[in-house]
PDB file of C-alpha atoms in Angstrom:
ATOM      1  CA  MET A   1     -54.100  56.586 -71.286  1.00 55.00           C
ATOM      2  CA  SER A   2     -57.853  56.942 -70.824  1.00 74.00           C
ATOM      3  CA  GLY A   3     -58.424  55.997 -74.488  1.00 77.00           C
ATOM      4  CA  ILE A   4     -56.497  52.755 -74.048  1.00 80.00           C
ATOM      5  CA  LYS A   5     -58.348  52.056 -70.797  1.00 87.00           C
ATOM      6  CA  LYS A   6     -61.682  52.510 -72.586  1.00 87.00           C
ATOM      7  CA  VAL A   7     -60.654  50.103 -75.339  1.00 86.00           C
ATOM      8  CA  LEU A   8     -59.454  47.560 -72.776  1.00 91.00           C
ATOM      9  CA  LEU A   9     -62.664  47.940 -70.760  1.00 94.00           C
ATOM     10  CA  PHE A  10     -64.727  47.509 -73.939  1.00 94.00           C
ATOM     11  CA  THR A  11     -62.685  44.443 -74.890  1.00 95.00           C
ATOM     12  CA  LEU A  12     -63.109  42.923 -71.449  1.00 97.00           C
ATOM     13  CA  THR A  13     -66.862  43.625 -71.468  1.00 97.00           C
ATOM     14  CA  VAL A  14     -67.352  42.071 -74.902  1.00 97.00           C
ATOM     15  CA  PHE A  15     -65.187  39.105 -73.870  1.00 98.00           C
ATOM     16  CA  VAL A  16     -67.199  38.478 -70.685  1.00 98.00           C
ATOM     17  CA  LEU A  17     -70.534  38.775 -72.507  1.00 98.00           C
ATOM     18  CA  ALA A  18     -69.292  36.493 -75.299  1.00 97.00           C
ATOM     19  CA  LEU A  19     -68.037  34.008 -72.708  1.00 98.00           C
ATOM     20  CA  ALA A  20     -71.438  34.008 -71.007  1.00 98.00           C
ATOM     21  CA  TYR A  21     -73.167  33.423 -74.343  1.00 97.00           C
ATOM     22  CA  PHE A  22     -70.595  30.737 -75.205  1.00 96.00           C
ATOM     23  CA  ILE A  23     -71.419  28.852 -72.006  1.00 96.00           C
ATOM     24  CA  TYR A  24     -75.134  29.182 -72.753  1.00 96.00           C
ATOM     25  CA  ALA A  25     -74.764  28.031 -76.388  1.00 94.00           C
ATOM     26  CA  TYR A  26     -72.455  25.181 -75.417  1.00 93.00           C
ATOM     27  CA  ASN A  27     -75.054  23.833 -72.996  1.00 94.00           C
ATOM     28  CA  VAL A  28     -78.181  24.489 -75.088  1.00 93.00           C
ATOM     29  CA  TYR A  29     -77.307  23.817 -78.732  1.00 89.00           C
ATOM     30  CA  PRO A  30     -76.303  20.397 -80.035  1.00 88.00           C
ATOM     31  CA  PRO A  31     -72.737  20.101 -81.302  1.00 85.00           C
ATOM     32  CA  VAL A  32     -72.225  21.237 -84.881  1.00 79.00           C
ATOM     33  CA  ALA A  33     -71.417  18.245 -87.045  1.00 78.00           C
ATOM     34  CA  GLU A  34     -68.117  18.672 -88.835  1.00 76.00           C
ATOM     35  CA  ARG A  35     -68.475  18.244 -92.567  1.00 77.00           C
ATOM     36  CA  GLU A  36     -65.574  16.523 -94.276  1.00 82.00           C
ATOM     37  CA  THR A  37     -66.369  17.579 -97.812  1.00 87.00           C
ATOM     38  CA  TYR A  38     -64.131  18.924-100.513  1.00 89.00           C
ATOM     39  CA  LEU A  39     -65.729  22.374-100.281  1.00 89.00           C
ATOM     40  CA  ALA A  40     -65.368  22.449 -96.491  1.00 88.00           C
ATOM     41  CA  GLU A  41     -61.654  21.687 -96.831  1.00 90.00           C
ATOM     42  CA  ILE A  42     -61.287  24.561 -99.293  1.00 93.00           C
ATOM     43  CA  GLY A  43     -63.298  26.740 -96.894  1.00 92.00           C
ATOM     44  CA  GLU A  44     -60.852  25.958 -94.078  1.00 92.00           C
ATOM     45  CA  GLY A  45     -57.990  27.145 -96.257  1.00 95.00           C
ATOM     46  CA  PHE A  46     -59.874  30.348 -97.042  1.00 96.00           C
ATOM     47  CA  GLY A  47     -60.435  30.848 -93.326  1.00 94.00           C
ATOM     48  CA  GLU A  48     -56.725  30.677 -92.587  1.00 95.00           C
ATOM     49  CA  VAL A  49     -55.903  33.099 -95.401  1.00 97.00           C
ATOM     50  CA  GLY A  50     -58.661  35.402 -94.119  1.00 95.00           C
ATOM     51  CA  LEU A  51     -57.193  35.321 -90.617  1.00 94.00           C
ATOM     52  CA  TRP A  52     -53.777  36.375 -91.913  1.00 95.00           C
ATOM     53  CA  ALA A  53     -55.366  39.111 -94.028  1.00 95.00           C
ATOM     54  CA  LEU A  54     -57.234  40.446 -90.977  1.00 92.00           C
ATOM     55  CA  LEU A  55     -53.987  40.439 -89.019  1.00 91.00           C
ATOM     56  CA  PHE A  56     -52.368  42.384 -91.870  1.00 91.00           C
ATOM     57  CA  ILE A  57     -55.149  44.981 -91.791  1.00 91.00           C
ATOM     58  CA  TYR A  58     -55.067  45.422 -88.022  1.00 88.00           C
ATOM     59  CA  ALA A  59     -51.248  45.525 -88.018  1.00 88.00           C
ATOM     60  CA  ARG A  60     -51.679  48.844 -89.821  1.00 88.00           C
ATOM     61  CA  THR A  61     -53.870  50.119 -86.991  1.00 85.00           C
ATOM     62  CA  LEU A  62     -51.408  48.905 -84.370  1.00 85.00           C
ATOM     63  CA  LEU A  63     -48.493  50.514 -86.199  1.00 84.00           C
ATOM     64  CA  LYS A  64     -50.382  53.807 -86.463  1.00 83.00           C
ATOM     65  CA  VAL A  65     -51.102  53.766 -82.733  1.00 80.00           C
ATOM     66  CA  MET A  66     -47.464  52.928 -81.913  1.00 78.00           C
ATOM     67  CA  LEU A  67     -46.208  55.766 -84.104  1.00 78.00           C
ATOM     68  CA  GLY A  68     -48.879  58.213 -82.904  1.00 76.00           C
ATOM     69  CA  LYS A  69     -50.174  58.710 -86.464  1.00 78.00           C
ATOM     70  CA  GLY A  70     -53.735  59.097 -87.669  1.00 74.00           C
ATOM     71  CA  ALA A  71     -57.067  59.842 -86.075  1.00 72.00           C
ATOM     72  CA  ILE A  72     -57.248  56.583 -84.140  1.00 72.00           C
ATOM     73  CA  ALA A  73     -53.943  57.295 -82.400  1.00 70.00           C
ATOM     74  CA  ARG A  74     -55.125  60.812 -81.524  1.00 69.00           C
ATOM     75  CA  ARG A  75     -58.347  59.381 -80.070  1.00 69.00           C
ATOM     76  CA  LEU A  76     -56.666  56.626 -78.071  1.00 69.00           C
ATOM     77  CA  LEU A  77     -53.542  58.503 -77.008  1.00 67.00           C
ATOM     78  CA  PRO A  78     -54.189  62.237 -77.325  1.00 67.00           C
ATOM     79  CA  ASP A  79     -51.017  63.298 -75.484  1.00 70.00           C
ATOM     80  CA  TYR A  80     -48.727  60.650 -76.966  1.00 68.00           C
ATOM     81  CA  SER A  81     -45.820  61.436 -79.201  1.00 67.00           C
ATOM     82  CA  PRO A  82     -43.121  58.823 -79.632  1.00 65.00           C
ATOM     83  CA  ASP A  83     -39.736  59.815 -78.236  1.00 60.00           C
ATOM     84  CA  ILE A  84     -37.855  58.413 -81.167  1.00 59.00           C
ATOM     85  CA  SER A  85     -38.631  58.618 -84.823  1.00 64.00           C
ATOM     86  CA  LEU A  86     -38.598  55.228 -86.439  1.00 69.00           C
ATOM     87  CA  PRO A  87     -37.873  55.903 -90.110  1.00 77.00           C
ATOM     88  CA  VAL A  88     -37.861  52.164 -90.800  1.00 77.00           C
ATOM     89  CA  PHE A  89     -41.619  52.036 -90.221  1.00 80.00           C
ATOM     90  CA  ARG A  90     -42.550  54.999 -92.442  1.00 80.00           C
ATOM     91  CA  PRO A  91     -42.239  53.076 -95.734  1.00 86.00           C
ATOM     92  CA  LEU A  92     -44.060  50.129 -94.160  1.00 85.00           C
ATOM     93  CA  LEU A  93     -46.894  52.375 -92.988  1.00 85.00           C
ATOM     94  CA  GLY A  94     -47.056  53.972 -96.441  1.00 88.00           C
ATOM     95  CA  PHE A  95     -47.304  50.522 -98.019  1.00 91.00           C
ATOM     96  CA  LEU A  96     -50.016  49.473 -95.553  1.00 89.00           C
ATOM     97  CA  ASP A  97     -51.951  52.697 -96.220  1.00 89.00           C
ATOM     98  CA  ARG A  98     -51.751  52.238-100.003  1.00 92.00           C
ATOM     99  CA  THR A  99     -52.804  48.600 -99.922  1.00 93.00           C
ATOM    100  CA  HIS A 100     -55.435  48.853 -97.166  1.00 92.00           C
ATOM    101  CA  VAL A 101     -58.391  49.162 -99.557  1.00 92.00           C
ATOM    102  CA  TYR A 102     -57.288  46.230-101.712  1.00 94.00           C
ATOM    103  CA  VAL A 103     -56.407  44.016 -98.780  1.00 94.00           C
ATOM    104  CA  GLY A 104     -59.744  44.937 -97.183  1.00 93.00           C
ATOM    105  CA  ILE A 105     -61.698  43.888-100.286  1.00 94.00           C
ATOM    106  CA  PHE A 106     -59.642  40.701-100.536  1.00 96.00           C
ATOM    107  CA  THR A 107     -60.152  39.957 -96.838  1.00 95.00           C
ATOM    108  CA  LEU A 108     -63.889  40.477 -97.014  1.00 95.00           C
ATOM    109  CA  ALA A 109     -64.189  38.249-100.077  1.00 96.00           C
ATOM    110  CA  ILE A 110     -62.007  35.499 -98.592  1.00 96.00           C
ATOM    111  CA  ILE A 111     -63.819  35.485 -95.241  1.00 94.00           C
ATOM    112  CA  LEU A 112     -67.237  35.470 -96.910  1.00 93.00           C
ATOM    113  CA  LEU A 113     -66.104  32.511 -99.012  1.00 94.00           C
ATOM    114  CA  HIS A 114     -64.912  30.797 -95.833  1.00 94.00           C
ATOM    115  CA  ILE A 115     -68.242  31.397 -94.129  1.00 90.00           C
ATOM    116  CA  PHE A 116     -70.354  30.143 -97.011  1.00 90.00           C
ATOM    117  CA  LEU A 117     -68.178  27.117 -97.800  1.00 90.00           C
ATOM    118  CA  MET A 118     -68.098  26.034 -94.173  1.00 88.00           C
ATOM    119  CA  GLY A 119     -71.806  26.548 -93.579  1.00 81.00           C
ATOM    120  CA  ILE A 120     -73.269  28.844 -90.973  1.00 77.00           C
ATOM    121  CA  PRO A 121     -75.293  27.622 -88.002  1.00 79.00           C
ATOM    122  CA  PHE A 122     -77.411  30.776 -87.752  1.00 83.00           C
ATOM    123  CA  ASP A 123     -79.000  29.661 -84.493  1.00 86.00           C
ATOM    124  CA  ILE A 124     -75.669  30.368 -82.745  1.00 87.00           C
ATOM    125  CA  LEU A 125     -75.517  34.166 -82.623  1.00 93.00           C
ATOM    126  CA  PHE A 126     -71.744  34.472 -83.013  1.00 94.00           C
ATOM    127  CA  PHE A 127     -71.938  33.636 -86.697  1.00 91.00           C
ATOM    128  CA  PRO A 128     -74.579  36.112 -87.868  1.00 93.00           C
ATOM    129  CA  ALA A 129     -72.917  38.756 -85.672  1.00 95.00           C
ATOM    130  CA  VAL A 130     -69.536  38.246 -87.373  1.00 93.00           C
ATOM    131  CA  LEU A 131     -71.192  38.198 -90.785  1.00 92.00           C
ATOM    132  CA  GLY A 132     -73.073  41.416 -90.021  1.00 94.00           C
ATOM    133  CA  LEU A 133     -69.960  43.164 -88.685  1.00 94.00           C
ATOM    134  CA  LEU A 134     -67.936  42.132 -91.743  1.00 93.00           C
ATOM    135  CA  ILE A 135     -70.610  43.438 -94.096  1.00 93.00           C
ATOM    136  CA  TRP A 136     -70.825  46.615 -91.986  1.00 93.00           C
ATOM    137  CA  GLN A 137     -67.061  47.197 -92.274  1.00 93.00           C
ATOM    138  CA  GLY A 138     -67.031  46.390 -95.979  1.00 93.00           C
ATOM    139  CA  LEU A 139     -70.006  48.580 -96.830  1.00 94.00           C
ATOM    140  CA  PHE A 140     -68.727  51.647 -95.006  1.00 93.00           C
ATOM    141  CA  GLY A 141     -65.213  51.032 -96.315  1.00 92.00           C
ATOM    142  CA  LEU A 142     -66.712  51.031 -99.816  1.00 92.00           C
ATOM    143  CA  PHE A 143     -68.392  54.364 -99.153  1.00 92.00           C
ATOM    144  CA  ILE A 144     -65.030  55.820 -98.118  1.00 91.00           C
ATOM    145  CA  ALA A 145     -63.180  54.540-101.178  1.00 90.00           C
ATOM    146  CA  TRP A 146     -65.853  55.081-103.829  1.00 89.00           C
ATOM    147  CA  ARG A 147     -65.306  58.420-105.498  1.00 88.00           C
ATOM    148  CA  PHE A 148     -69.017  59.058-106.151  1.00 91.00           C
ATOM    149  CA  THR A 149     -69.967  58.919-102.471  1.00 90.00           C
ATOM    150  CA  PRO A 150     -71.608  62.138-101.230  1.00 92.00           C
ATOM    151  CA  LYS A 151     -69.453  64.134 -98.804  1.00 92.00           C
ATOM    152  CA  GLN A 152     -71.796  63.679 -95.819  1.00 93.00           C
ATOM    153  CA  LEU A 153     -71.961  59.913 -96.311  1.00 93.00           C
ATOM    154  CA  ARG A 154     -68.174  59.681 -96.763  1.00 91.00           C
ATOM    155  CA  LYS A 155     -67.605  61.578 -93.512  1.00 90.00           C
ATOM    156  CA  PHE A 156     -70.094  59.390 -91.630  1.00 91.00           C
ATOM    157  CA  SER A 157     -68.627  56.247 -93.211  1.00 90.00           C
ATOM    158  CA  TYR A 158     -65.155  57.158 -92.047  1.00 86.00           C
ATOM    159  CA  LEU A 159     -66.387  57.619 -88.476  1.00 85.00           C
ATOM    160  CA  VAL A 160     -68.160  54.253 -88.578  1.00 87.00           C
ATOM    161  CA  HIS A 161     -65.515  52.281 -90.488  1.00 88.00           C
ATOM    162  CA  ALA A 162     -62.495  53.507 -88.540  1.00 79.00           C
ATOM    163  CA  GLN A 163     -63.625  52.067 -85.226  1.00 82.00           C
ATOM    164  CA  LEU A 164     -61.345  49.624 -83.470  1.00 84.00           C
ATOM    165  CA  VAL A 165     -64.318  48.269 -81.528  1.00 88.00           C
ATOM    166  CA  THR A 166     -65.703  46.578 -84.637  1.00 91.00           C
ATOM    167  CA  GLY A 167     -62.456  44.683 -85.142  1.00 90.00           C
ATOM    168  CA  ILE A 168     -62.423  43.703 -81.485  1.00 93.00           C
ATOM    169  CA  MET A 169     -65.950  42.308 -81.736  1.00 95.00           C
ATOM    170  CA  ILE A 170     -65.151  40.448 -84.972  1.00 94.00           C
ATOM    171  CA  GLY A 171     -62.113  38.859 -83.362  1.00 94.00           C
ATOM    172  CA  ILE A 172     -63.793  37.841 -80.113  1.00 96.00           C
ATOM    173  CA  PHE A 173     -67.002  36.565 -81.720  1.00 96.00           C
ATOM    174  CA  ALA A 174     -65.121  34.641 -84.419  1.00 94.00           C
ATOM    175  CA  TRP A 175     -62.791  33.113 -81.835  1.00 95.00           C
ATOM    176  CA  PHE A 176     -65.636  31.964 -79.589  1.00 95.00           C
ATOM    177  CA  GLY A 177     -67.630  30.759 -82.606  1.00 92.00           C
ATOM    178  CA  HIS A 178     -64.742  28.654 -83.851  1.00 90.00           C
ATOM    179  CA  PHE A 179     -64.089  27.381 -80.352  1.00 90.00           C
ATOM    180  CA  LEU A 180     -67.750  26.381 -80.091  1.00 87.00           C
ATOM    181  CA  ILE A 181     -67.584  24.422 -83.331  1.00 84.00           C
ATOM    182  CA  ASP A 182     -64.320  22.694 -82.494  1.00 73.00           C
TER     183      ASP A 182
END
């Protein structure tokens, strides 16, 4: 359980730091004016689709951890092996594994569209942080999937891309950023 404890401690630490920055930004920066334009309305729709796509991607990670499959499950729960075999989830996990690359590309594109259609107040650090983390995930995911990637770079990319901490930071920073705007 030490792997889970580390993830929970990391999540709590990022949450507390983000909360502290949220309080600072809320008191220092003027409110962000909401734009009621046609493009902003389309951007809101892209944001909702992007949220569901992110949930789809991280459902794969959660399912792998629950079933004790993959490197992330071995890192988080090294001694865990589920008592019962759940054959119902095997085809689902196979589907999620096969579609992960395509859903990841789609998710990155949709969220980038959301960000650029909504406008980014770069003075509030949540937004450039989320943008940077998304590009980070997309770039290293590309290096994993691209067949011409050198072996060393592919190995490094896998280590960097397959980190749950990046997803945690994206989620917390995006949540606080949206809360700050609303």
